[in-house]
Short mmCIF file of N, CA and C in Angstrom, two decimals:
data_model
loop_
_atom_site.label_atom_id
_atom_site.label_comp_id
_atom_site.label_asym_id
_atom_site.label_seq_id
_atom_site.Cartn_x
_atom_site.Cartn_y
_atom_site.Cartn_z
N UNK O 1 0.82 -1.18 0.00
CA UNK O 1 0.00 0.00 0.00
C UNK O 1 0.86 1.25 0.00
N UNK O 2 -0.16 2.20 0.11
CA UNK O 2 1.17 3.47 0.03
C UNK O 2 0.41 4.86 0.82
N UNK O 3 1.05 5.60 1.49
CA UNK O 3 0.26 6.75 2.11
C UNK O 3 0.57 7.61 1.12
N UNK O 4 -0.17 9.02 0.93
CA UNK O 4 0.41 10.19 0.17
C UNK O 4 -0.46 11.00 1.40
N UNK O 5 0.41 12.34 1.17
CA UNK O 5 0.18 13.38 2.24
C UNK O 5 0.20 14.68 0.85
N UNK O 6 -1.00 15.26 0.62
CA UNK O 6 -0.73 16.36 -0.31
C UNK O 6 -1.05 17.42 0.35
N UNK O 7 0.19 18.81 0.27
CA UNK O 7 -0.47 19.67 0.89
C UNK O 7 -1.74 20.37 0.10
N UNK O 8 -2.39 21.02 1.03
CA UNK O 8 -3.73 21.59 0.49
C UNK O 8 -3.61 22.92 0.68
N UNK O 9 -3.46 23.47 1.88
CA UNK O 9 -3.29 24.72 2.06
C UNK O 9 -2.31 25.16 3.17
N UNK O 10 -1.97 26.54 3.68
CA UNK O 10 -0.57 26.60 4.56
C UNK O 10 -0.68 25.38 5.82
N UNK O 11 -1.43 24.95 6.17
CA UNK O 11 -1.34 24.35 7.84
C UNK O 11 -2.24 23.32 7.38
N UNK O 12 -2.75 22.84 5.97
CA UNK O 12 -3.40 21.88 6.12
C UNK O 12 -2.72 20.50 4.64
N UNK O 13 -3.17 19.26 4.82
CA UNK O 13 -3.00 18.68 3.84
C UNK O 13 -4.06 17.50 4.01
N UNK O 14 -3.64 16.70 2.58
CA UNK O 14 -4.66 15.69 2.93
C UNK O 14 -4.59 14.27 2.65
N UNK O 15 -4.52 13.27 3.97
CA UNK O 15 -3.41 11.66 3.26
C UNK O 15 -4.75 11.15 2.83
N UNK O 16 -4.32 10.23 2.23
CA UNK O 16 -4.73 8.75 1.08
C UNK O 16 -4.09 8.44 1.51
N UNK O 17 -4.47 6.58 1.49
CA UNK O 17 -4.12 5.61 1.34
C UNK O 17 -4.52 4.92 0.48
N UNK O 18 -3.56 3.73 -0.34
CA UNK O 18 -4.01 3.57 -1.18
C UNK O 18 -3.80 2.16 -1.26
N UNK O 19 -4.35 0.87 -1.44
CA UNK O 19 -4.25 -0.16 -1.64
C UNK O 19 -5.21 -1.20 -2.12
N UNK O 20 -4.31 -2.46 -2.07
CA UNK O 20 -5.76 -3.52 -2.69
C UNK O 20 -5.40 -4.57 -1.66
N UNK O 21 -6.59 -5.58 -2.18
CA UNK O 21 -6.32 -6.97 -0.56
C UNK O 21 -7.49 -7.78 -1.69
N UNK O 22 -7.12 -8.74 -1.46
CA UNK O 22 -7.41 -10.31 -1.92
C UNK O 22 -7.75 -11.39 -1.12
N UNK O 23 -9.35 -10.77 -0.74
CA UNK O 23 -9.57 -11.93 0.32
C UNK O 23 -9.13 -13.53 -0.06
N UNK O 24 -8.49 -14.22 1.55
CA UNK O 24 -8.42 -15.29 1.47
C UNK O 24 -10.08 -16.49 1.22
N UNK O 25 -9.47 -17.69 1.08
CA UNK O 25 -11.00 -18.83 1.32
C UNK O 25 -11.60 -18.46 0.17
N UNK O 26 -11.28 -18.82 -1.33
CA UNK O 26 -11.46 -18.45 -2.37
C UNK O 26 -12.88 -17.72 -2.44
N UNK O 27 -14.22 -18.55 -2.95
CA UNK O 27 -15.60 -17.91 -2.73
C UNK O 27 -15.86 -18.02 -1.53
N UNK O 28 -15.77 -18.38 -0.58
CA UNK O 28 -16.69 -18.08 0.92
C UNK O 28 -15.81 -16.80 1.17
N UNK O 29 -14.38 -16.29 1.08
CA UNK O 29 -14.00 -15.49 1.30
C UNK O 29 -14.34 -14.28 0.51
N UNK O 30 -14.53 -14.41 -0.67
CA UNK O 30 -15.44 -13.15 -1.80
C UNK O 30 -16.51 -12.83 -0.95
N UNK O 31 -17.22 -14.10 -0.93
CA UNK O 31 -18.92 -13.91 -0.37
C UNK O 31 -18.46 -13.42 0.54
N UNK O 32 -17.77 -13.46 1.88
CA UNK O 32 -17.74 -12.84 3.19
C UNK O 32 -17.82 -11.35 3.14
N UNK O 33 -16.27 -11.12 2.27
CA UNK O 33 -15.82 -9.77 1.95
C UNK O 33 -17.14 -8.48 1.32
N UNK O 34 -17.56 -9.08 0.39
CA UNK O 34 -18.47 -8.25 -0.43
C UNK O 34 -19.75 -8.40 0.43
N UNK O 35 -19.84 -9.32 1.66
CA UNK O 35 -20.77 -8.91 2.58
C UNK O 35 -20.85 -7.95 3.35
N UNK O 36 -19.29 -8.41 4.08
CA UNK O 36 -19.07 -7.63 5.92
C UNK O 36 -17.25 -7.48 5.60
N UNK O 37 -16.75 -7.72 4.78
CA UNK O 37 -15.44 -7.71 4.93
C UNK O 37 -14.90 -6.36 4.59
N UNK O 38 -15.41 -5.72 3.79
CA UNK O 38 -15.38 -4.33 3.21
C UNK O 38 -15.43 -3.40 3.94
N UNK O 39 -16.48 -3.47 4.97
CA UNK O 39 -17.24 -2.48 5.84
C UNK O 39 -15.60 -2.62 6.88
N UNK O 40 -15.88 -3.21 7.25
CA UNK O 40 -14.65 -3.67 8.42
C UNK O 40 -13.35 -3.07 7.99
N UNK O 41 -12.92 -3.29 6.73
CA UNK O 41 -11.82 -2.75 6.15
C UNK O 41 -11.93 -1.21 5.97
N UNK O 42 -13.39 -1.03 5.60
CA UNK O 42 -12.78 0.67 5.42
C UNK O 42 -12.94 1.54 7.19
N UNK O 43 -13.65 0.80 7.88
CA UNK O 43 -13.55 1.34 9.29
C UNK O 43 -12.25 1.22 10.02
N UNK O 44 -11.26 0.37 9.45
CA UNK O 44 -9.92 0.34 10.00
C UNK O 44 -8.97 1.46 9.40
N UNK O 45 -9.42 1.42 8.24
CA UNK O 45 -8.45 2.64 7.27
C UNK O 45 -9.03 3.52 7.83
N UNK O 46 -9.91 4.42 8.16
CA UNK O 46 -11.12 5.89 8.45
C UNK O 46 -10.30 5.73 9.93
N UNK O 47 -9.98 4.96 10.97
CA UNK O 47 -9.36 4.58 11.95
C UNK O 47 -8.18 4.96 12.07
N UNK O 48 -7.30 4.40 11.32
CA UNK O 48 -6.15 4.69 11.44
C UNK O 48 -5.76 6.18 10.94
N UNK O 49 -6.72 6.51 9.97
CA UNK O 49 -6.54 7.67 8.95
C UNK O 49 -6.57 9.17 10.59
N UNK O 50 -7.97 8.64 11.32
CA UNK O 50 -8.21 9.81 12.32
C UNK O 50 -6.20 9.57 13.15
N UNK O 51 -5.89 8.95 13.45
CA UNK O 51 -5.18 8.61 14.33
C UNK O 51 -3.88 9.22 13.41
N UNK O 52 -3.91 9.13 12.69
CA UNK O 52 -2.19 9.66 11.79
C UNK O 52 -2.86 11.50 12.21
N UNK O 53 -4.14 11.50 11.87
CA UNK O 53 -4.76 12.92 11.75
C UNK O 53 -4.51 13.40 13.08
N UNK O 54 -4.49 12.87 14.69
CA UNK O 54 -4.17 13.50 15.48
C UNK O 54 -3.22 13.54 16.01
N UNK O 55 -2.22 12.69 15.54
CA UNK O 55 -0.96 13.03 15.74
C UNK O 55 -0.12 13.98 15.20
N UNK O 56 -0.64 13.77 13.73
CA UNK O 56 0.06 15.08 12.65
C UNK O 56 -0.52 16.80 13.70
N UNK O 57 -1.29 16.92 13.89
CA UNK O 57 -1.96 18.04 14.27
C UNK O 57 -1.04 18.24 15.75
N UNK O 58 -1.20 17.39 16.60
CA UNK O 58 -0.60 16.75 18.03
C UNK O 58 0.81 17.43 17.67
N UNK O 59 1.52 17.08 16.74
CA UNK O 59 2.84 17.29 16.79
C UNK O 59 3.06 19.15 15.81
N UNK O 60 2.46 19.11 15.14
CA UNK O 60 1.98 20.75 14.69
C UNK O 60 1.79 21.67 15.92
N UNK O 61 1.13 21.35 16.38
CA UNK O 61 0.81 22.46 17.72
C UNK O 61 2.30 22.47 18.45
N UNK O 62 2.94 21.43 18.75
CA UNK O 62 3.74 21.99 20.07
C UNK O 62 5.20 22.13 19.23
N UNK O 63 4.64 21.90 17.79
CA UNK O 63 6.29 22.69 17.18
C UNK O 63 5.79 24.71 17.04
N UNK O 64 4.97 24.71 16.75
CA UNK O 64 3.90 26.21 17.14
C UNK O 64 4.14 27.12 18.03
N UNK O 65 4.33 26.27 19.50
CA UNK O 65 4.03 26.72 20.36
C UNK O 65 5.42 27.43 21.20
N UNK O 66 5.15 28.13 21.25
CA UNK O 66 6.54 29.59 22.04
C UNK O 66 7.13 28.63 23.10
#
């Protein structure tokens, strides 16, 4: 996979991630995925995505700060 961080404006930018995944368990694993496997996957990325987001910010402020 790959992150990109583009800036957007002076104090702001905006990451992507970008990847693919190949569920295992040939069709029960399709069928799973295109059920519940998807959902799960993008709530881990939106997850991790907040968490890079408050650290980036986290570490912005106290380089900022007098």
């Amino acid at each position: 996979g790959t992150l990109l961080a583009v800036p957007e404006a002076e104090a702001t930018c905006r990451l992507t991630i970008l990847g693919a995944y190949t569920p295992p368990g040939g069709i029960a694993g399709l069928f799973f995925d295109r059920l519940i496997g998807y959902r799960i996957a993008n709530a881990t990325v939106a997850a991790l995505l907040a968490e890079f987001k408050e650290s980036i910010e986290t570490d912005y402020a106290i380089r900022l700060a007098p």
